[in-house]
PDB file of C-alpha atoms and ligand atoms in Angstrom:
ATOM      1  CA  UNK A   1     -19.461  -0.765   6.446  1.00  0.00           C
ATOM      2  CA  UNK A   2     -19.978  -4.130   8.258  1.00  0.00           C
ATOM      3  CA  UNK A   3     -20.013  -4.524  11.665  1.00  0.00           C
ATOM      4  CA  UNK A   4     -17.224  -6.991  11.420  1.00  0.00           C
ATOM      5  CA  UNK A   5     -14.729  -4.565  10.582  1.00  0.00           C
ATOM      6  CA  UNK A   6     -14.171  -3.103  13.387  1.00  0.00           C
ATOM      7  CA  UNK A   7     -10.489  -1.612  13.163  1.00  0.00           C
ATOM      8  CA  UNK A   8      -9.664  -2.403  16.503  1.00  0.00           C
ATOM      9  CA  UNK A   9      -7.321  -5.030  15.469  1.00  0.00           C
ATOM     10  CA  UNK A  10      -4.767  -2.912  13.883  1.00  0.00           C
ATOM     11  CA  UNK A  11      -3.316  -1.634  17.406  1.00  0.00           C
ATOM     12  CA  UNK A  12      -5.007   1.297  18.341  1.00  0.00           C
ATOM     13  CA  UNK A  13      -3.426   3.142  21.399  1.00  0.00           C
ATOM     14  CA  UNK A  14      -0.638  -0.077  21.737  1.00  0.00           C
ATOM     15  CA  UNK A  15       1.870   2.067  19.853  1.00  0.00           C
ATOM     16  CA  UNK A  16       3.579   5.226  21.236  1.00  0.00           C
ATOM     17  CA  UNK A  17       4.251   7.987  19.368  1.00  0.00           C
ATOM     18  CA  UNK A  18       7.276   8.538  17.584  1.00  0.00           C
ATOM     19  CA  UNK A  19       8.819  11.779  18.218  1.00  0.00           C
ATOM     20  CA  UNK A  20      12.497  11.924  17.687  1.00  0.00           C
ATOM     21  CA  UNK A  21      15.093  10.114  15.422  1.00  0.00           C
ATOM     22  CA  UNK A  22      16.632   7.898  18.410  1.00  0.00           C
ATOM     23  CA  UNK A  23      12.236   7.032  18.848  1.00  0.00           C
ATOM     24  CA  UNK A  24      12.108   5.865  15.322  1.00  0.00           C
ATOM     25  CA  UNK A  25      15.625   4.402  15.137  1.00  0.00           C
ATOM     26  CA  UNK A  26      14.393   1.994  17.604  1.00  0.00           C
ATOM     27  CA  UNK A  27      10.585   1.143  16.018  1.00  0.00           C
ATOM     28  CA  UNK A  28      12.416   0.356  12.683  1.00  0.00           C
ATOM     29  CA  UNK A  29      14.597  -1.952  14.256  1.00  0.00           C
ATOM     30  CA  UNK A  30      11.853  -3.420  16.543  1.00  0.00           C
ATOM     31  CA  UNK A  31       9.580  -3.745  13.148  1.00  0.00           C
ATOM     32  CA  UNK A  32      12.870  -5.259  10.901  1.00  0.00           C
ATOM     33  CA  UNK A  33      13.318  -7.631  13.938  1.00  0.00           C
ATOM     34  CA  UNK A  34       9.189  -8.650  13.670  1.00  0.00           C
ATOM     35  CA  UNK A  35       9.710  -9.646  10.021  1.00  0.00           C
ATOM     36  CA  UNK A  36      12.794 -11.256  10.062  1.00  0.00           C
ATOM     37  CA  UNK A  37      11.376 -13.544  12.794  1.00  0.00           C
ATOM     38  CA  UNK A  38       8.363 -13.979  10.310  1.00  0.00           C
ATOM     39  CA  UNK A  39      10.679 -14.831   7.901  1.00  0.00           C
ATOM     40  CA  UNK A  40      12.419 -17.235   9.719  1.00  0.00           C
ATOM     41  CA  UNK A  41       9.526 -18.991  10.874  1.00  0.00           C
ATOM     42  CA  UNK A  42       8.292 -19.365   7.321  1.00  0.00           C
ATOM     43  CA  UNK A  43      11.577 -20.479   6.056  1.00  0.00           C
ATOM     44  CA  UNK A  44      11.761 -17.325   3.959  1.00  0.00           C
ATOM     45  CA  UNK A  45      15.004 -14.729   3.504  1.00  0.00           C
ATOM     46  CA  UNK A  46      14.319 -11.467   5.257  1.00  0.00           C
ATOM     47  CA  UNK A  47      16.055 -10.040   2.001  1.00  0.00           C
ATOM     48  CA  UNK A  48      12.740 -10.929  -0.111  1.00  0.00           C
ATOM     49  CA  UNK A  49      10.560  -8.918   2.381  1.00  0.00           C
ATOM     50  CA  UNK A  50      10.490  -5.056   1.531  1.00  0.00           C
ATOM     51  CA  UNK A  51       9.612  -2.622   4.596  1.00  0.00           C
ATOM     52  CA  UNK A  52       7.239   0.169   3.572  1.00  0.00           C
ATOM     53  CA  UNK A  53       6.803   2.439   6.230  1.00  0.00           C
ATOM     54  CA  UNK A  54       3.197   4.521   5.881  1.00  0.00           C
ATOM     55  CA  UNK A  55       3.314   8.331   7.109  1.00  0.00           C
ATOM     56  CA  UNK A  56      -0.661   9.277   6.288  1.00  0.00           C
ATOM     57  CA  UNK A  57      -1.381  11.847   8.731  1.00  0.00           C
ATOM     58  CA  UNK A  58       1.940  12.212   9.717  1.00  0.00           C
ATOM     59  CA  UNK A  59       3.377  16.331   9.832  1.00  0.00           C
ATOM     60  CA  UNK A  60       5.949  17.110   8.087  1.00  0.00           C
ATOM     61  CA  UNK A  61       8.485  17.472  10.928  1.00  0.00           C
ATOM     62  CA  UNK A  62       7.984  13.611  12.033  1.00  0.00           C
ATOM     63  CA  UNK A  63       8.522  12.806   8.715  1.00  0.00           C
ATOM     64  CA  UNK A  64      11.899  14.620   8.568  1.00  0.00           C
ATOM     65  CA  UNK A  65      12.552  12.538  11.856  1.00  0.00           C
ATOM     66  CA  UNK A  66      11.921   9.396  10.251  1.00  0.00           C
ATOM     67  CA  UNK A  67      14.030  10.175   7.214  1.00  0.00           C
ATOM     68  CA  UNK A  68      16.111  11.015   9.627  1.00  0.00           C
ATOM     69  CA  UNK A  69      16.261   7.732  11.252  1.00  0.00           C
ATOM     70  CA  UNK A  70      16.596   6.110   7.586  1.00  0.00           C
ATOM     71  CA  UNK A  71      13.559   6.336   5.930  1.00  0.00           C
ATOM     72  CA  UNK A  72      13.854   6.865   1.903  1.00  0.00           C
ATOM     73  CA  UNK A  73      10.783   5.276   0.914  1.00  0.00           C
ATOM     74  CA  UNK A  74       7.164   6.663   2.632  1.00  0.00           C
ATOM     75  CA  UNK A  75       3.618   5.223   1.410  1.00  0.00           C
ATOM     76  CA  UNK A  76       0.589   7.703   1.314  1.00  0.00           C
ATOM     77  CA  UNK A  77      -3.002   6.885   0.991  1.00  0.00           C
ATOM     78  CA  UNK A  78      -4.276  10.234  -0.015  1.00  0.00           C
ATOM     79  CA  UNK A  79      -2.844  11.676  -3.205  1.00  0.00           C
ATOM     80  CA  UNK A  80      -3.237  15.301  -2.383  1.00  0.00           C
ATOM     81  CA  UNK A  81      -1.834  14.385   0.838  1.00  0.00           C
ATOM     82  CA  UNK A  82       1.480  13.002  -0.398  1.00  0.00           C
ATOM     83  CA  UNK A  83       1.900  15.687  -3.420  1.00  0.00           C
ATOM     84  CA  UNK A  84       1.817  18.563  -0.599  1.00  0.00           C
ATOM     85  CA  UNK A  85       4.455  16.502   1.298  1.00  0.00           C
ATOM     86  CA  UNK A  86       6.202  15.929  -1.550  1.00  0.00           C
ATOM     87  CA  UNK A  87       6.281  19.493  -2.747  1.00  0.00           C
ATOM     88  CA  UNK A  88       7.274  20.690   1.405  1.00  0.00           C
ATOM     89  CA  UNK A  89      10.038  18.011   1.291  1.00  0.00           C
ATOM     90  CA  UNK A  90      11.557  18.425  -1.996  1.00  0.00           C
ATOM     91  CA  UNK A  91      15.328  18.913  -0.136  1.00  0.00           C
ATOM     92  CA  UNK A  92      15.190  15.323   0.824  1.00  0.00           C
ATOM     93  CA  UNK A  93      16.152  14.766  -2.889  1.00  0.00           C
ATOM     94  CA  UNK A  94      16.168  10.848  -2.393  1.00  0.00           C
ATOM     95  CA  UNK A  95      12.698  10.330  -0.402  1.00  0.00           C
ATOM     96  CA  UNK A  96      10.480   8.826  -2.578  1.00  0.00           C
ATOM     97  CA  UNK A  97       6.747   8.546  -2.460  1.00  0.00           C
ATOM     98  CA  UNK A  98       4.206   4.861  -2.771  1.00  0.00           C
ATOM     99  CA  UNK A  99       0.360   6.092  -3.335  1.00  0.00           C
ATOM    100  CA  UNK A 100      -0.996   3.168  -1.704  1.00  0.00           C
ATOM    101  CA  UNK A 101      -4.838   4.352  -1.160  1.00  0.00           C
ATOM    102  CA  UNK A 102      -7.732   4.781  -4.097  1.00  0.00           C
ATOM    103  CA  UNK A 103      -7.028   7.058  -6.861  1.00  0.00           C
ATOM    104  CA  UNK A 104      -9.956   9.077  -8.770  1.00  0.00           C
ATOM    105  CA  UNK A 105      -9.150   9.609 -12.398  1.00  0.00           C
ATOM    106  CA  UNK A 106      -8.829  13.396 -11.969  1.00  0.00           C
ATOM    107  CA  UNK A 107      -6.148  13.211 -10.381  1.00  0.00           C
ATOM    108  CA  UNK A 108      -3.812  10.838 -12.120  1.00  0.00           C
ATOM    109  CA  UNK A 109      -2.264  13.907 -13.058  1.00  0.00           C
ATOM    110  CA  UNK A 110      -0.302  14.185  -9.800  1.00  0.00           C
ATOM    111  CA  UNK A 111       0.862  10.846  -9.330  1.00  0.00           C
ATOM    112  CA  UNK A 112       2.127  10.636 -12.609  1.00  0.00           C
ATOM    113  CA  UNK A 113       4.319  14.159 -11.689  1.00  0.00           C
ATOM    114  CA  UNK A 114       5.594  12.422  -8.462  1.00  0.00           C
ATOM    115  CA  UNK A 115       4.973   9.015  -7.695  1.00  0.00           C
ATOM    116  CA  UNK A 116       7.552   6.501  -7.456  1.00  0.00           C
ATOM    117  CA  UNK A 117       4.669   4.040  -7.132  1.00  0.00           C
ATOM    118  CA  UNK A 118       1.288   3.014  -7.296  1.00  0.00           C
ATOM    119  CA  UNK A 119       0.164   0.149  -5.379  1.00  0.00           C
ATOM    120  CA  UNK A 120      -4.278   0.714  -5.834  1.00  0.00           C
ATOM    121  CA  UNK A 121      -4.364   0.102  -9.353  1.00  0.00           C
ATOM    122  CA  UNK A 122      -7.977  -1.146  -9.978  1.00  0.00           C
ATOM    123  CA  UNK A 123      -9.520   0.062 -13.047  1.00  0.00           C
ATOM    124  CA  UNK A 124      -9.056   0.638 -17.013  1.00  0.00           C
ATOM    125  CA  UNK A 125      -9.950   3.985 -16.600  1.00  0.00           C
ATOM    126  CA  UNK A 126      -7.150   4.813 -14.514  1.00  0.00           C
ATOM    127  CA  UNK A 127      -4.895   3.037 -15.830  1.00  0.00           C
ATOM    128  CA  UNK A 128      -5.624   4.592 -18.891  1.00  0.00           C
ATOM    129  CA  UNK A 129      -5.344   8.356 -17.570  1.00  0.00           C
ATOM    130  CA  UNK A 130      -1.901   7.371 -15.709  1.00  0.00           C
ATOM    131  CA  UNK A 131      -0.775   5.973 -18.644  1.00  0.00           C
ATOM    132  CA  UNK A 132      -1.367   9.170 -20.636  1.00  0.00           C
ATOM    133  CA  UNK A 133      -0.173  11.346 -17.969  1.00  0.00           C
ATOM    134  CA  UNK A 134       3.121   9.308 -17.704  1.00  0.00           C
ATOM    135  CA  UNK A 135       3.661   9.346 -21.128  1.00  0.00           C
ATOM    136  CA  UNK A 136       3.172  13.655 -21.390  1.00  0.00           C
ATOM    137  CA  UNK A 137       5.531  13.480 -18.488  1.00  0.00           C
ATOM    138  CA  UNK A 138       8.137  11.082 -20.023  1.00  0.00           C
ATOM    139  CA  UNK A 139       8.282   8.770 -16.860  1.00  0.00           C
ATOM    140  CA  UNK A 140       7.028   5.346 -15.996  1.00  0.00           C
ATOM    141  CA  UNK A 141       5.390   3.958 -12.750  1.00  0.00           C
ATOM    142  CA  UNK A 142       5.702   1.082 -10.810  1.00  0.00           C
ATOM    143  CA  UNK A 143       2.266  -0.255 -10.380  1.00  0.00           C
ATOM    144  CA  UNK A 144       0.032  -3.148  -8.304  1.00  0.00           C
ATOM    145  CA  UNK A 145      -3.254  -4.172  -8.621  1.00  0.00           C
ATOM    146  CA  UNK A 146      -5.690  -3.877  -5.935  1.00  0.00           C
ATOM    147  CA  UNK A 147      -7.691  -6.568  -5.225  1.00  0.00           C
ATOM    148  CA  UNK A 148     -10.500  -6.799  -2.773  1.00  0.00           C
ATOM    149  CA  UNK A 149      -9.910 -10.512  -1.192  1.00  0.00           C
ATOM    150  CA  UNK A 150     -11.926  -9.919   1.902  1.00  0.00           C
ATOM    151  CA  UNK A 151     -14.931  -9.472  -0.264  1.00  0.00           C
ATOM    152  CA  UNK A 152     -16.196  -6.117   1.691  1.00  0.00           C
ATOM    153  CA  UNK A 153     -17.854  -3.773   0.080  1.00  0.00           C
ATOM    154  CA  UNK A 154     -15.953  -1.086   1.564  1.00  0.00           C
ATOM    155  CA  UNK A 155     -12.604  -1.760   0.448  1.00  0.00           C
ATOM    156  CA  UNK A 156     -11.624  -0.502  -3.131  1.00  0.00           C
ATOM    157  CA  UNK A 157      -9.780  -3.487  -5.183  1.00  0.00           C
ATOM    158  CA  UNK A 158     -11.138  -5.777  -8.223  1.00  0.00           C
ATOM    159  CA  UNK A 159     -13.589  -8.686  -7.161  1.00  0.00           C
ATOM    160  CA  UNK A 160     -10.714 -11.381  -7.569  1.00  0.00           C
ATOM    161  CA  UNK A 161     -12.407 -12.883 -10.668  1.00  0.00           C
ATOM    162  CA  UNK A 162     -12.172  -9.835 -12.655  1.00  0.00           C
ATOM    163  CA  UNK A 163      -8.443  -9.583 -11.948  1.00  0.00           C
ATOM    164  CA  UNK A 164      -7.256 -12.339 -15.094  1.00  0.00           C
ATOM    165  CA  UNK A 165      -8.822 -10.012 -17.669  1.00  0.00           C
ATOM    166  CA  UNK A 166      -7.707  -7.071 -16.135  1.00  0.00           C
ATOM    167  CA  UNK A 167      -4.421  -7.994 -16.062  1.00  0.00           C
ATOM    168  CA  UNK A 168      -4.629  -9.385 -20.138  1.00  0.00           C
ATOM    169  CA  UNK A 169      -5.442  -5.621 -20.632  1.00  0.00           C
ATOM    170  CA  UNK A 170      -2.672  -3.586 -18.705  1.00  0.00           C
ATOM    171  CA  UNK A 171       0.133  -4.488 -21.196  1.00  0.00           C
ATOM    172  CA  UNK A 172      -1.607  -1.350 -23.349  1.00  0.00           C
ATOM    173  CA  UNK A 173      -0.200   0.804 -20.741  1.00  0.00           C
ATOM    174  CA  UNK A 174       3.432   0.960 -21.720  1.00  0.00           C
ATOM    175  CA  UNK A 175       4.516   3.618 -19.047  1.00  0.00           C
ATOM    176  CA  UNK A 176       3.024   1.191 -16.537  1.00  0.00           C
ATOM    177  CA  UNK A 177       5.281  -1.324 -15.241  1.00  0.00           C
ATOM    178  CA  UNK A 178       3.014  -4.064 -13.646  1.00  0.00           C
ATOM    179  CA  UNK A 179       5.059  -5.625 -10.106  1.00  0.00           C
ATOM    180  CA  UNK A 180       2.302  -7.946  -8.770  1.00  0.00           C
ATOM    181  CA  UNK A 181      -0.687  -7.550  -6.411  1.00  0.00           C
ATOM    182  CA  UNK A 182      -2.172  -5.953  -3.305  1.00  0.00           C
ATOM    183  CA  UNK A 183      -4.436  -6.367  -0.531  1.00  0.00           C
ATOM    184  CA  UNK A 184      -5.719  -5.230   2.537  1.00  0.00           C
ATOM    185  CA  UNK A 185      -6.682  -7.857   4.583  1.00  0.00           C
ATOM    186  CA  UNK A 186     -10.115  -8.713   6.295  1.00  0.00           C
ATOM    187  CA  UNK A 187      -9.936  -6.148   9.665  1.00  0.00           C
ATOM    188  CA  UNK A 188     -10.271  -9.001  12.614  1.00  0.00           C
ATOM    189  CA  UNK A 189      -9.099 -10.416  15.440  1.00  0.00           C
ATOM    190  CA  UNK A 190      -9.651 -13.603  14.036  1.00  0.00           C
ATOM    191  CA  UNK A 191      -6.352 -14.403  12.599  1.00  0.00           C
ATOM    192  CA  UNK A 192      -7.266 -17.177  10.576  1.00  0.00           C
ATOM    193  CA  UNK A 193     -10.010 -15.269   8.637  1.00  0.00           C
ATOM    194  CA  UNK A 194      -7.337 -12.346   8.038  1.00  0.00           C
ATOM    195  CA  UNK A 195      -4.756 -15.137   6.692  1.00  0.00           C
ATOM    196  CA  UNK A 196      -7.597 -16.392   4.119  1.00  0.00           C
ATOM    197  CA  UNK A 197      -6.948 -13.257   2.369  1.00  0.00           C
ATOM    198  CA  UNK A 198      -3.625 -13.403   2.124  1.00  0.00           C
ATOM    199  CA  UNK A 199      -3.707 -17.105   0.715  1.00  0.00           C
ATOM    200  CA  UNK A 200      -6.253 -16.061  -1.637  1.00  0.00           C
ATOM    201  CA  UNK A 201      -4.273 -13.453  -3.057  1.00  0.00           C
ATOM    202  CA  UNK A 202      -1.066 -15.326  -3.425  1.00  0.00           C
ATOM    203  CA  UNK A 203      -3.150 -18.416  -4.722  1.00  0.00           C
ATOM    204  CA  UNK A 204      -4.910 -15.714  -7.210  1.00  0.00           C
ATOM    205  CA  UNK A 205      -1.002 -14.874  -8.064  1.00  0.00           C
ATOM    206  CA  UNK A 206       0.250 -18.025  -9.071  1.00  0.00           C
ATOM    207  CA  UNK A 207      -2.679 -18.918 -10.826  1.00  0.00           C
ATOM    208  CA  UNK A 208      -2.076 -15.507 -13.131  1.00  0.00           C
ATOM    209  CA  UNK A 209       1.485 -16.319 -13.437  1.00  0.00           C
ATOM    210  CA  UNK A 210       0.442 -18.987 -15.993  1.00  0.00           C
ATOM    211  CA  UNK A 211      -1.365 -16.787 -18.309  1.00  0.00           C
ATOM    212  CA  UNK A 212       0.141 -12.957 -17.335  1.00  0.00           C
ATOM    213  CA  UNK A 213       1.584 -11.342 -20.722  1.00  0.00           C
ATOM    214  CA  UNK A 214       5.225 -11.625 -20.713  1.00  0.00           C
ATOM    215  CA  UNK A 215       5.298  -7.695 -19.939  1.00  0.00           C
ATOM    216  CA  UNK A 216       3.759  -7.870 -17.179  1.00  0.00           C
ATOM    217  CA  UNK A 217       5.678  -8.960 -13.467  1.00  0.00           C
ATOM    218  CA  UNK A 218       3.727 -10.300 -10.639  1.00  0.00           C
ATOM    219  CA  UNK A 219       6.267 -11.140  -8.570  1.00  0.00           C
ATOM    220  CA  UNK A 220       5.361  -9.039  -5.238  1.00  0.00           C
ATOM    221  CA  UNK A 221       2.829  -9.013  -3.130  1.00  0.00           C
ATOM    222  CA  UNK A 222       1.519  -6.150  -1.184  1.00  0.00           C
ATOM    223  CA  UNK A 223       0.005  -7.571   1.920  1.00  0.00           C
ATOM    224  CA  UNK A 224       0.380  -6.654   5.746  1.00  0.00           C
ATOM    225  CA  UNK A 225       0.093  -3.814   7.846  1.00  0.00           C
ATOM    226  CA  UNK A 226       1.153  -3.277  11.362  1.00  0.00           C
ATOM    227  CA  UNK A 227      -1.807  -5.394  13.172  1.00  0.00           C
ATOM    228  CA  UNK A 228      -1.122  -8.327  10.729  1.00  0.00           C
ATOM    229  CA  UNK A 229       1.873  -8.125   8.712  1.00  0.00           C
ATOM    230  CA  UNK A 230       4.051 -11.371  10.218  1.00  0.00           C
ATOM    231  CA  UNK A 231       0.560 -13.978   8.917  1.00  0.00           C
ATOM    232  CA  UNK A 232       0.865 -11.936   5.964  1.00  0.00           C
ATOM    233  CA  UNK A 233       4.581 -12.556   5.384  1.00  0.00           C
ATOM    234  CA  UNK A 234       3.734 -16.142   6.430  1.00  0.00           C
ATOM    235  CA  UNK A 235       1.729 -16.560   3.089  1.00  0.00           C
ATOM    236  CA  UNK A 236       3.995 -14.685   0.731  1.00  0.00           C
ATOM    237  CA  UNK A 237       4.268 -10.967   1.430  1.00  0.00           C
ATOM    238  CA  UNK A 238       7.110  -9.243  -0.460  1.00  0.00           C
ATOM    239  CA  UNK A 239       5.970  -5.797   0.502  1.00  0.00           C
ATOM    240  CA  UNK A 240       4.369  -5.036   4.262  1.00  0.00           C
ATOM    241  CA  UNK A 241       2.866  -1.831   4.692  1.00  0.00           C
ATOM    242  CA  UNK A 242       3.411  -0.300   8.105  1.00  0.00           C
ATOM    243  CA  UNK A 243       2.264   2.643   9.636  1.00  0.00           C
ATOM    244  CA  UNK A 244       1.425   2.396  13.848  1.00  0.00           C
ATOM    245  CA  UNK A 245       3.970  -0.103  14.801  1.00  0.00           C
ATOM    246  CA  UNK A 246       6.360   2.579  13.047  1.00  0.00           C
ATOM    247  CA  UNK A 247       4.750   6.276  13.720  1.00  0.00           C
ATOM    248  CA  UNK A 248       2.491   5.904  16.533  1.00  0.00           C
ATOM    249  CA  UNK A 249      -0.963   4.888  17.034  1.00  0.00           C
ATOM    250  CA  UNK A 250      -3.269   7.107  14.926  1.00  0.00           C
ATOM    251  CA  UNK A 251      -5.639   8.485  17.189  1.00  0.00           C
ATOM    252  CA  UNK A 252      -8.876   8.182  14.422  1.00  0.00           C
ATOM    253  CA  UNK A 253      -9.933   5.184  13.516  1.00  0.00           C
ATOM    254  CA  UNK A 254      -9.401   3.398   9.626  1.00  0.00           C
ATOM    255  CA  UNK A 255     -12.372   4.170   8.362  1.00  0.00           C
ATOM    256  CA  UNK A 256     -11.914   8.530   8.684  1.00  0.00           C
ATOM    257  CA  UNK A 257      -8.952   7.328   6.400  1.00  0.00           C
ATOM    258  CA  UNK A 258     -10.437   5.176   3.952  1.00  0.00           C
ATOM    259  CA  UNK A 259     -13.873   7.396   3.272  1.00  0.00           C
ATOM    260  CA  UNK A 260     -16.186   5.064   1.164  1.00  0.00           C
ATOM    261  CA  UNK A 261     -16.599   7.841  -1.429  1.00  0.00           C
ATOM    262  CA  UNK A 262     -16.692   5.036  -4.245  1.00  0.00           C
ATOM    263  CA  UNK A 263     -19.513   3.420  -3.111  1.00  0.00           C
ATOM    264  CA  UNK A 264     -21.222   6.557  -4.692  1.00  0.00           C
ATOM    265  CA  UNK A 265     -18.573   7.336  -7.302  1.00  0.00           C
ATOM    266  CA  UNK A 266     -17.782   4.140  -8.620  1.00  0.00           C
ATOM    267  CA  UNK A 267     -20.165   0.788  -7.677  1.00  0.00           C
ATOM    268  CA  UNK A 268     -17.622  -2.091  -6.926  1.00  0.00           C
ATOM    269  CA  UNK A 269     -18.118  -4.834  -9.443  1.00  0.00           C
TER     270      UNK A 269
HETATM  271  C1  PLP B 301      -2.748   3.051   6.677  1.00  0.00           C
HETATM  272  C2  PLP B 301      -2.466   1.984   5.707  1.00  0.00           C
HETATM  273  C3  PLP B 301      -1.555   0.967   6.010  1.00  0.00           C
HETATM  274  C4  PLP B 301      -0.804   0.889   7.323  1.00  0.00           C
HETATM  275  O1  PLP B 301      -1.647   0.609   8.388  1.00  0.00           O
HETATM  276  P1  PLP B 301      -1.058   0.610   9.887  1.00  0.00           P
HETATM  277  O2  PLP B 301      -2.137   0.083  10.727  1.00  0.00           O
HETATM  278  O3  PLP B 301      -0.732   2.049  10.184  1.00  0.00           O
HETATM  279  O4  PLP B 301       0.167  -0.220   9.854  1.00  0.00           O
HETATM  280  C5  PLP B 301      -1.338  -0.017   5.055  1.00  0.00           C
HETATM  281  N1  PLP B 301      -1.963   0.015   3.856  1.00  0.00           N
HETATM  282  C6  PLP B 301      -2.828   0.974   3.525  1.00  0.00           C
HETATM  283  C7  PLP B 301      -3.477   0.946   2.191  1.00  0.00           C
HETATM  284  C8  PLP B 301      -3.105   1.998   4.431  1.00  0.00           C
HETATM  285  O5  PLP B 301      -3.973   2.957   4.083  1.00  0.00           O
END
């Protein structure tokens, strides 16, 4: 890891905990009211911005809280993680689970039993083992592609020059239904150096869009989290990721979260 990124940025300790329904009634609304003023500003229709609220970390009895408060959709960054949860919370019959963190190939398996999305797509090899997994399990999976747009080497994600040919070779993958792209931005308090990211990947988007195969969709864009989701919605976002500003502050910082395990496992291009 660099020293620039520090995760500082992303709010830690400025957001309470959430610990009953009426507490995460009112953090939805607060975060809704954040994008649609986003939205605004950017001349944009609220409508066109998706809120996905991230529970890593997060016991199962918050979580019943938030579902509580309206919740139907949670994002996980650890597989295992959100399988467990999955499996504890099966009763909530319509909660429905985004992987949003790196996935090893060994365990495709699981998100192809219970993900209703995948949103750290970045390699033929595991696109190829979800792929076969989905198709033993007759289901299909919403997918986006990673991409690593603030060039550090700890973040997973294609370099964004490998994304054009990886994107030529998804439409192999008939159980995966390509959306668009996602990032996690540069972590600074220098907003203009986070929004550089998100202008690179909706630039890298557009550019795509005139040579994607007709399967594939790359109409969203993943990009924003709690510490920088309005710049991201500024420059395109149709999905912001949100954890803190929803949940509470988590008290360790990013990087426990996001171990660098492929800088061993698998070198980033
Ligand atoms: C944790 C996480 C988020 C949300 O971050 P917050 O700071 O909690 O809003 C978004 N995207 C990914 C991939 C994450 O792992």
């Amino acid at each position: 890891m660099s020293s620039s990124t520090s995760p500082s940025s992303v709010g830690h300790g400025r957001y309470p905990q959430a610990v009953t329904v009426e507490d995460f009634r009112r953090n939805l609304v607060a975060v809704q009211a954040r994008v649609d003023t986003a939205c605004r500003r950017a001349g944009r229709d609220p409508a066109g911005v998706r809120l996905l609220p991230v529970s890593k970390t997060i016991d199962d009895a918050r979580i019943r809280l938030a579902y509580a408060a309206g919740c139907r959709l949670l994002g996980e960054n650890k597989v295992q993680e959100a399988h467990r949860k999955w499996e504890a919370m099966a009763d909530l019959r319509d909660l429905r689970w985004s992987v949003i963190g790196h996935l090893q190939t060994n365990k495709a398996k699981l998100v192809a039993r219970f993900a209703a999305e995948f949103q750290a797509l970045d390699s033929l090899r595991v696109a190829e083992a979800l792929d076969r997994r989905l198709q033993t399990e007759g289901r299909s999976l919403d997918v986006f592609v990673q991409v690593n747009t603030s060039g550090e080497a700890s973040k997973y994600g294609l370099a964004p020059e490998d994304v054009p040919a990886f994107i030529q070779a998804l439409p192999a993958f008939s159980a995966l239904r390509v959306r668009g792209l996602m990032t996690l931005a540069l972590f600074s308090s220098e907003a203009e150096r986070v929004r550089q990211c998100f202008v690179l990947l909706r630039t890298l988007r557009n550019r795509l869009r005139q040579s994607a195969p007709a399967a594939i969709s790359l109409d969203e864009l993943s990009m924003g989290m709690s510490g920088d989701f309005e710049i991201a919605i500024e420059e395109g976002a149709t999905v912001v990721r949100v954890g803190q500003a929803i949940f509470g502050a988590r008290a360790l910082p990013d990087s426990h979260y996001w171990p660098n395990e492929s800088i061993t496992e698998e070198p980033h291009p």
